[in-house]
Coordinates of C-alpha atoms and ligand atoms in Angstrom, one line a residue:
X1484 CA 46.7 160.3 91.3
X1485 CA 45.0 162.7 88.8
X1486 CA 48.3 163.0 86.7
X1487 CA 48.6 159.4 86.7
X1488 CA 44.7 158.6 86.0
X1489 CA 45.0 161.4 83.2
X1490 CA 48.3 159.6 82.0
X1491 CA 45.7 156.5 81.2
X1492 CA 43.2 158.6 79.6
X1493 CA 45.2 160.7 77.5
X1494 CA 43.7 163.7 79.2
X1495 CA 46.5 165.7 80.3
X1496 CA 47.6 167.4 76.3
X1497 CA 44.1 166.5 75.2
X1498 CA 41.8 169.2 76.8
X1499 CA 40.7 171.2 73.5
X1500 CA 38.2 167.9 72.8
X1501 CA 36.6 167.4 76.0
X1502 CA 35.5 169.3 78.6
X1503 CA 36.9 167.6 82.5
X1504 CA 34.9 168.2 85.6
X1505 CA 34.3 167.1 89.0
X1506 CA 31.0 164.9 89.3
X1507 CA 29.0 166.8 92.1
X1508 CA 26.1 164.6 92.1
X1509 CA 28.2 161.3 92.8
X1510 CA 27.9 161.2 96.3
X1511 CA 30.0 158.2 97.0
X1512 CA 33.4 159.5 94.6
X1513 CA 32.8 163.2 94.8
X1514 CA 35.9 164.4 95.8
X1515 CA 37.9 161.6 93.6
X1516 CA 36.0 161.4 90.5
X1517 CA 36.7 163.3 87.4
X1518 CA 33.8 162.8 84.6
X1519 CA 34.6 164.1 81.4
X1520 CA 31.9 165.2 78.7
X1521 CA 30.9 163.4 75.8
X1522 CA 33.2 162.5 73.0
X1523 CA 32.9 164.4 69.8
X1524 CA 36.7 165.1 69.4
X1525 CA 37.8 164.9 66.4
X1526 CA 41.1 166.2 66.1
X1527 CA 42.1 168.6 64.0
X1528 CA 44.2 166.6 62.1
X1529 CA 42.0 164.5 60.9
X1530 CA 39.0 166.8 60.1
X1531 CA 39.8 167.5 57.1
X1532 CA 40.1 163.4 56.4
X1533 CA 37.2 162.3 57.9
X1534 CA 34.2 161.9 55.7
X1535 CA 30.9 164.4 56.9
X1536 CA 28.9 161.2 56.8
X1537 CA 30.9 159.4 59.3
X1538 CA 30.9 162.7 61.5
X1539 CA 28.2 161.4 64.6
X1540 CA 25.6 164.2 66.0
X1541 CA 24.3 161.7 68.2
X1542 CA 23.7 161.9 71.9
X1543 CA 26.7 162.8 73.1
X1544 CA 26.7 166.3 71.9
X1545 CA 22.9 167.4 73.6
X1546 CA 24.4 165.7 76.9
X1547 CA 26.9 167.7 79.0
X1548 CA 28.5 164.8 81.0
X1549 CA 28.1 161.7 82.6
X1550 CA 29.4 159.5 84.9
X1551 CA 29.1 155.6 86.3
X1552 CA 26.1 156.6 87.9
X1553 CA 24.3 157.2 84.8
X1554 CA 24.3 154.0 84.0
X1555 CA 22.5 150.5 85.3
X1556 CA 24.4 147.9 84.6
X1557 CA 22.8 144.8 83.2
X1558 CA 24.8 141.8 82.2
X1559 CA 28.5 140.9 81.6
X1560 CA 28.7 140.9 76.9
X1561 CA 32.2 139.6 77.3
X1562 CA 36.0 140.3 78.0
X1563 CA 38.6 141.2 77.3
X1564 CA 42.5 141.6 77.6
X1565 CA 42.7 144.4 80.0
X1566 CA 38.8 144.1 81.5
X1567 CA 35.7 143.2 80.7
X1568 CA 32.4 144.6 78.6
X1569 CA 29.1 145.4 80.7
X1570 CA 25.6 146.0 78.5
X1571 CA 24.5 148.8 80.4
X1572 CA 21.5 151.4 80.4
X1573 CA 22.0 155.0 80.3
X1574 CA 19.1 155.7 82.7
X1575 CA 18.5 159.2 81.5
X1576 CA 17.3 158.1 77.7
X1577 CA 16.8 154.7 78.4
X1578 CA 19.4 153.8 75.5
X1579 CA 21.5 150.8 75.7
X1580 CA 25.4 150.7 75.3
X1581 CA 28.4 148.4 75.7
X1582 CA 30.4 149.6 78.6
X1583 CA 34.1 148.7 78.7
X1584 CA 35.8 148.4 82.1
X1585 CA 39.2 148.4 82.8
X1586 CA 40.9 148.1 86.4
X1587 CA 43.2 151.1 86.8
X1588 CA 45.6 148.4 88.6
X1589 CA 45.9 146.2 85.6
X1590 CA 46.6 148.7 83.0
X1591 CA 49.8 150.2 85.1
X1592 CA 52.1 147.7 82.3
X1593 CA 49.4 148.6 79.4
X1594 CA 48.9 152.5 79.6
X1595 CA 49.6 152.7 76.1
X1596 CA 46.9 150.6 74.5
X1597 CA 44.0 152.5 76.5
X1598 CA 45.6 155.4 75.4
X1599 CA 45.8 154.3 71.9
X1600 CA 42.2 152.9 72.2
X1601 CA 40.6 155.6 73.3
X1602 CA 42.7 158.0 71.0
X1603 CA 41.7 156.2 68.0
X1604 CA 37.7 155.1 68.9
X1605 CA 37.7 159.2 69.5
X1606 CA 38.8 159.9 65.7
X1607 CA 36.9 157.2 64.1
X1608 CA 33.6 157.5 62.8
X1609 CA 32.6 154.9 60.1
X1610 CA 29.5 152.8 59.7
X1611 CA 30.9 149.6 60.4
X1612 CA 33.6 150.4 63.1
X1613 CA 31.8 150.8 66.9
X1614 CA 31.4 154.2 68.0
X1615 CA 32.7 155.6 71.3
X1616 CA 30.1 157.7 73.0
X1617 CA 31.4 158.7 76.2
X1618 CA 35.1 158.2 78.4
X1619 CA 34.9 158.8 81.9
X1620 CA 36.8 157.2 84.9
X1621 CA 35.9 156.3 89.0
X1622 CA 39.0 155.9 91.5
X1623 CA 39.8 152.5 90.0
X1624 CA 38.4 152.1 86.9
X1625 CA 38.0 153.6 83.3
X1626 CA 35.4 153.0 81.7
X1627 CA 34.3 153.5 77.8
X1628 CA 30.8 154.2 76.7
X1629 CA 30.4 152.1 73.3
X1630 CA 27.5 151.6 70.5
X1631 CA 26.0 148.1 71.8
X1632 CA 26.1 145.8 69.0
X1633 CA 23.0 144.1 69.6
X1634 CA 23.5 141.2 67.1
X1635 CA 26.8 139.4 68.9
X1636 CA 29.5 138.6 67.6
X1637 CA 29.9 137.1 64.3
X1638 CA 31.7 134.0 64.7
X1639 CA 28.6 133.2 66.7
X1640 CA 26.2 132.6 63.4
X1641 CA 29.3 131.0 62.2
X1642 CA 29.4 128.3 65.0
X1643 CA 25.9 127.5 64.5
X1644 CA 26.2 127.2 60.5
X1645 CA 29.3 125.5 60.5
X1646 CA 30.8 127.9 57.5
X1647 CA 29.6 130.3 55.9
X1648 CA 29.2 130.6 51.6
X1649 CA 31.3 132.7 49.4
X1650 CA 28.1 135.5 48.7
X1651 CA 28.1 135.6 52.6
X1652 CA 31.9 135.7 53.6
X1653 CA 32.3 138.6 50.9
X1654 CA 29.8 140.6 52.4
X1655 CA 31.6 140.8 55.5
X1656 CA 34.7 140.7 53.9
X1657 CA 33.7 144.1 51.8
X1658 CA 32.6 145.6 55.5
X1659 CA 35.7 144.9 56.9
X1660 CA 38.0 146.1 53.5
X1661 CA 35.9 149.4 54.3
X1662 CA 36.3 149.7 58.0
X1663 CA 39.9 149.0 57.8
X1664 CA 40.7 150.8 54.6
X1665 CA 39.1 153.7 56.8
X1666 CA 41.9 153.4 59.2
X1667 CA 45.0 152.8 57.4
X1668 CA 43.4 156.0 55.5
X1669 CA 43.7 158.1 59.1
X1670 CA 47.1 156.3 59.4
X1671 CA 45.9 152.9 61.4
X1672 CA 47.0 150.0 61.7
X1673 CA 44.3 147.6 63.2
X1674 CA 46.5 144.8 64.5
X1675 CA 44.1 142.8 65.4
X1676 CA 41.6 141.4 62.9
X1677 CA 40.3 138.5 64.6
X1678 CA 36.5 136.7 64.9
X1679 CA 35.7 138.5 68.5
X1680 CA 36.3 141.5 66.9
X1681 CA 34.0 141.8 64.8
X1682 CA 30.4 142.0 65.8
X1683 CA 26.8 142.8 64.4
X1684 CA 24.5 145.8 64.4
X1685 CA 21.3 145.0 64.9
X1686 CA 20.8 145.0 61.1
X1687 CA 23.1 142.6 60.4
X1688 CA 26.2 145.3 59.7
X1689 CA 29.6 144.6 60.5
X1690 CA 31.0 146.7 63.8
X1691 CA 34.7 146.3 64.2
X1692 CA 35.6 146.9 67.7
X1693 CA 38.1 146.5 70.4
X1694 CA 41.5 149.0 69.8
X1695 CA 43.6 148.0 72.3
X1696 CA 46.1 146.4 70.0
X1697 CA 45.4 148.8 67.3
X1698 CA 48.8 151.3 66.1
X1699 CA 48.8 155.2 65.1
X1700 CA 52.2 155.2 62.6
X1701 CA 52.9 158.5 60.0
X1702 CA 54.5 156.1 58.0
X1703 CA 52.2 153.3 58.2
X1704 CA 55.2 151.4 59.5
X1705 CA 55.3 149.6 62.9
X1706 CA 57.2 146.8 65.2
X1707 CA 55.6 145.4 68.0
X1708 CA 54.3 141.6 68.0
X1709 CA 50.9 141.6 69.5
X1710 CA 47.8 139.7 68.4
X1711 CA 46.3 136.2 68.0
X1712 CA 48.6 134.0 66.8
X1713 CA 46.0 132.1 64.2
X1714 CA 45.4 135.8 62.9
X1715 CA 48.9 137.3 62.8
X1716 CA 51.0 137.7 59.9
X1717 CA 54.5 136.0 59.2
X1718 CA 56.7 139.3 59.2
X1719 CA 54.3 140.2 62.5
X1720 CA 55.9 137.1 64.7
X1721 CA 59.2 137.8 62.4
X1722 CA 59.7 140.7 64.4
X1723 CA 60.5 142.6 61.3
X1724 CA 58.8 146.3 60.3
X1725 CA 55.3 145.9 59.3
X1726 CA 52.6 148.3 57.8
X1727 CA 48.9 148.4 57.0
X1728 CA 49.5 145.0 55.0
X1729 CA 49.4 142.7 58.3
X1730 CA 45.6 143.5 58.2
X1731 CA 44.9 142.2 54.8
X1732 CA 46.7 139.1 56.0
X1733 CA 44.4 138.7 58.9
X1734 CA 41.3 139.5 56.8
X1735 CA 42.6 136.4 54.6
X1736 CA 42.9 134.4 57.5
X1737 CA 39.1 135.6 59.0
X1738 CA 37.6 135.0 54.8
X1739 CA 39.1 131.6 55.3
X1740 CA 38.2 130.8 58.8
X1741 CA 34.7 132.6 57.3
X1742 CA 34.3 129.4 54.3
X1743 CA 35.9 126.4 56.0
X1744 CA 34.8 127.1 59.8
X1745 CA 38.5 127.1 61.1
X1746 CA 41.6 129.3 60.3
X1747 CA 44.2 127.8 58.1
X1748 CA 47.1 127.5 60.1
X1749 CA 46.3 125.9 63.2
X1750 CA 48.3 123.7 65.4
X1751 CA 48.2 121.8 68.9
X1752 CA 50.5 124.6 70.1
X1753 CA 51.2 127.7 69.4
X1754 CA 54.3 126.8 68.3
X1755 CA 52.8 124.5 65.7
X1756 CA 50.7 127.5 64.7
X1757 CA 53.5 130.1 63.9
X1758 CA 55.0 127.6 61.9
X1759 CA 52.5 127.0 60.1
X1760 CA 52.0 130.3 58.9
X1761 CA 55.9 131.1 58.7
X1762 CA 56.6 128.3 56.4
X1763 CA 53.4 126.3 55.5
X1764 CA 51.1 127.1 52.1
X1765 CA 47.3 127.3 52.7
X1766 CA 45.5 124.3 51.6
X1767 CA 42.4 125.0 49.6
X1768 CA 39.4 122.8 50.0
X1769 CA 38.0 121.2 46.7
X1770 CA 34.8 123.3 47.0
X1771 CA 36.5 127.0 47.1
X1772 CA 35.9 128.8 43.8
X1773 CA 38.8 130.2 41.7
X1774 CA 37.7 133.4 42.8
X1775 CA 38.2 132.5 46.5
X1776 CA 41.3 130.3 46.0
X1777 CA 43.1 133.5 43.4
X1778 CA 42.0 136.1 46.8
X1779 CA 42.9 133.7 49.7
X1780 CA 46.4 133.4 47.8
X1781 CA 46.7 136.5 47.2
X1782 CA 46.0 137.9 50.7
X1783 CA 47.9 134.9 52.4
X1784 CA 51.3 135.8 50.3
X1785 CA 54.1 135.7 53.1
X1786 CA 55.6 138.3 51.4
X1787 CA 54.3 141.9 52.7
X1788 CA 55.1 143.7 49.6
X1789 CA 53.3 141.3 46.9
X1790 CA 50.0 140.9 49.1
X1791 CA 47.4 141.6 47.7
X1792 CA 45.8 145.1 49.5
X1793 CA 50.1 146.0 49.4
X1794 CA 51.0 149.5 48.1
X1795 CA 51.1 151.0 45.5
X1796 CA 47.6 149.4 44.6
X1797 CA 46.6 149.1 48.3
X1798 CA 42.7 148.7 48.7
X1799 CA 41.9 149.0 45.5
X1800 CA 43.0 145.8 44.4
X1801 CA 41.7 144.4 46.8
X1802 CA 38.2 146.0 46.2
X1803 CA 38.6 145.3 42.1
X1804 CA 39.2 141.1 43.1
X1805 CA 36.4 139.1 41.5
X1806 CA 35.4 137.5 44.3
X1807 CA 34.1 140.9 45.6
X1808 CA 32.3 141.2 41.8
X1809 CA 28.7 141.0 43.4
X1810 CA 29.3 144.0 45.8
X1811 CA 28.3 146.9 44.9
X1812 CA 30.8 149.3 46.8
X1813 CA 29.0 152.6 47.0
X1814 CA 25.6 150.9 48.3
X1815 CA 27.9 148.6 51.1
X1816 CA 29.4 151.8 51.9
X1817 CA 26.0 153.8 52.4
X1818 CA 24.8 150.4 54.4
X1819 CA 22.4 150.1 51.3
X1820 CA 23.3 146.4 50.8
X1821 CA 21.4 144.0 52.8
X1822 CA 23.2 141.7 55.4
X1823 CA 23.1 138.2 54.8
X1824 CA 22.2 137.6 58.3
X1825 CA 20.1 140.1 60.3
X1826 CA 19.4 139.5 64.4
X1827 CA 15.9 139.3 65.9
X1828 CA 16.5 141.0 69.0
X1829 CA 13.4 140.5 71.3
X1830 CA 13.7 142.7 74.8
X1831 CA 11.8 141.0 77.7
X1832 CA 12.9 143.0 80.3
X1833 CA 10.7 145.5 82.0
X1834 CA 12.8 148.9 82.3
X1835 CA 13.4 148.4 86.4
X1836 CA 14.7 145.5 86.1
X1837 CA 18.6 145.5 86.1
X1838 CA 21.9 143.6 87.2
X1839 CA 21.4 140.0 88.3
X1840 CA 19.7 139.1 85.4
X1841 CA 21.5 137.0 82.8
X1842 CA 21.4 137.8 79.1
X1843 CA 18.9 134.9 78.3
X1844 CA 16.4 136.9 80.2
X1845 CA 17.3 140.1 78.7
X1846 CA 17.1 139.7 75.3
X1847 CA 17.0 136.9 72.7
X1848 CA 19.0 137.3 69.4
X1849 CA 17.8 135.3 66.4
X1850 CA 19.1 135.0 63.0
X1851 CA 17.9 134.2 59.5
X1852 CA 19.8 133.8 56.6
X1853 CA 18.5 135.5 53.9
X1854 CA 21.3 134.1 51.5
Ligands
ADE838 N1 31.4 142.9 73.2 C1 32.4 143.7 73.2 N2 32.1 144.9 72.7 C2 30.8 144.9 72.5 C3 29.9 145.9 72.0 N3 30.3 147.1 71.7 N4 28.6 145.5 71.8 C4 28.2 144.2 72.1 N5 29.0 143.3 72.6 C5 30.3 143.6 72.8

């Protein structure tokens, strides 16, 4: 059972970044349990890639280890393929985190993605991509310790304003050409840019979450169709090779979805949809700028290798597009720019309180739109 459980968690060739112990104090698992001390693992590999500033020094390194029993549950955030997402208290400090559950019977067929979830969240540190605090498993579940992204998801503001304008969608659009730039950098593909992915900090800052789909490749270069149809790109449900280019095609999908409210290719069936975006060009609404109908064609090319964000330019050209003209790079990337949206997040509940309450009692999320 421990083999298999450390199978799952990657454990078993990873012990030189965590430390594994038995949990005395959990009464009820104590002689199953394994609780395994904070992450703040970043391989060596990557080190010497990883920017100091993304490097965390948060809790987990002052904190030897926790387990389930650290943490009250309070209400259900969402879920997801393999489980579901809990907002939960970390009794101890009193700090709130997204806790991602995922029943050890369900994941026998989907080992791999955890592994690759956990694996990459561990390496990752980047402003807008949600940090993994803590990994720890009971008898039947395995459970991730996440930074709670108080404001929500995005698409949510995006539902109540109908669409969003250009100066808006290209501030999340520059987030997300950061975050994921940041991962094809440490050899990531992300796999699976979609709107429930990507949520908001409780200043307004994109957090890209959810890895589960997410591929580690040398070469950049990958096979597997996975992902939401709407969001995936043409050589993606060709079943051909793909590399770090599928994201920019999903991030011209999410920019479009962003200023007209719905994804371009959309059908009645799924069927519909993939031929859509095998065969069918975009249509561009009257009211899209140049600068938005040169990008949106650009990233939408069906061809891998003359999309826009494609090597050798990669990012760059991507970053240099004129739709992005009002970002100023450097201040996005030190979270100096500020959000278009930001969250109001007013707590009601008392600390005791925990569980059965819904999230309308527990904390109320407002928006303003500053432009
Ligand atoms: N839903 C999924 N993951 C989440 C997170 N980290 N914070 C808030 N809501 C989420």
């Amino acid at each position: 059972m421990i083999q298999f459980e450390e199978a799952i968690l990657g454990l078993s060739n990873d012990v030189d970044s965590m430390t594994i112990s038995k949990d005395e104090n959990d009464d009820d698992n104590a002689s199953t349990r394994s609780s395994i001390t904070a992450v703040d693992s970043t391989p060596h590999d990557y080190k010497v890639k990883l920017d100091q500033q993304y490097v965390s020094s948060t809790v987990e390194s002052s904190c030897p280890k926790v387990g389930s029993n650290d943490f009250d549950s309070l209400c259900v955030l969402g879920r997801g393929a393999f489980g579901k997402v809990l907002l939960v208290k970390h009794r101890a400090s009193r700090t709130l985190y997204a806790m991602k559950t995922l029943k050890k019977a369900s994941l026998v067929l989907h080992v791999n993605n955890i592994k690759t979830e956990r694996q990459i969240l561990e390496q990752v540190r980047h402003p807008f991509i949600v940090q993994l605090y803590y990994a720890f498993q009971t008898p039947t579940e395995l459970h991730m310790i996440l930074e709670y992204a108080v404001g929500g998801e995005l698409f949510r503001y995006l539902d109540q304003e109908g669409m969003f304008s250009e100066p808006m969608a290209s501030f999340y659009a520059a987030e997300l050409v950061l975050a994921l730039s940041h991962l094809h950098s440490l050899g990531i593909v992300y796999r699976d840019l979609k709107p429930e992915n990507c949520l908001l900090d409780q200043s307004g800052h994109i957090l890209l979450t959810d890895f589960g789909l997410s591929k580690v490749s040398l070469d950049g270069k990958t096979n597997t169709i996975c992902g939401t149809a709407e969001y995936m790109a043409p050589e993606v449900l060709a079943g051909l090779q793909y590399d770090y280019s599928v994201d920019w095609w999903s991030l011209g999908i999410l920019i479009y979805d962003m200023l007209t409210g719905s994804p371009p290719f959309k059908g009645n069936n799924r069927q519909k949809t993939i031929d859509g975006i095998m065969s069918k060009k975009p249509a561009m609404p009257y009211y899209f700028t140049n600068e938005a109908k040169s990008l949106l064609t650009g990233l939408l090319r069906k061809n891998p290798h003359v999309r826009l964000g494609a090597k050798p330019k990669g990012a760059d050209a991507i970053r240099k597009h004129r739709f992005f003209r009002k970002i100023d790079w450097k201040a996005l990337s030190e979270r100096h720019m500020d959000p278009p949206i930001v969250p109001l997040v007013v707590s009601y509940m008392p600390y005791h309180l925990s569980l059965s309450l819904s999230y309308s009692h527990f904390a109320c999320v407002f928006f303003r739109t500053i432009g």
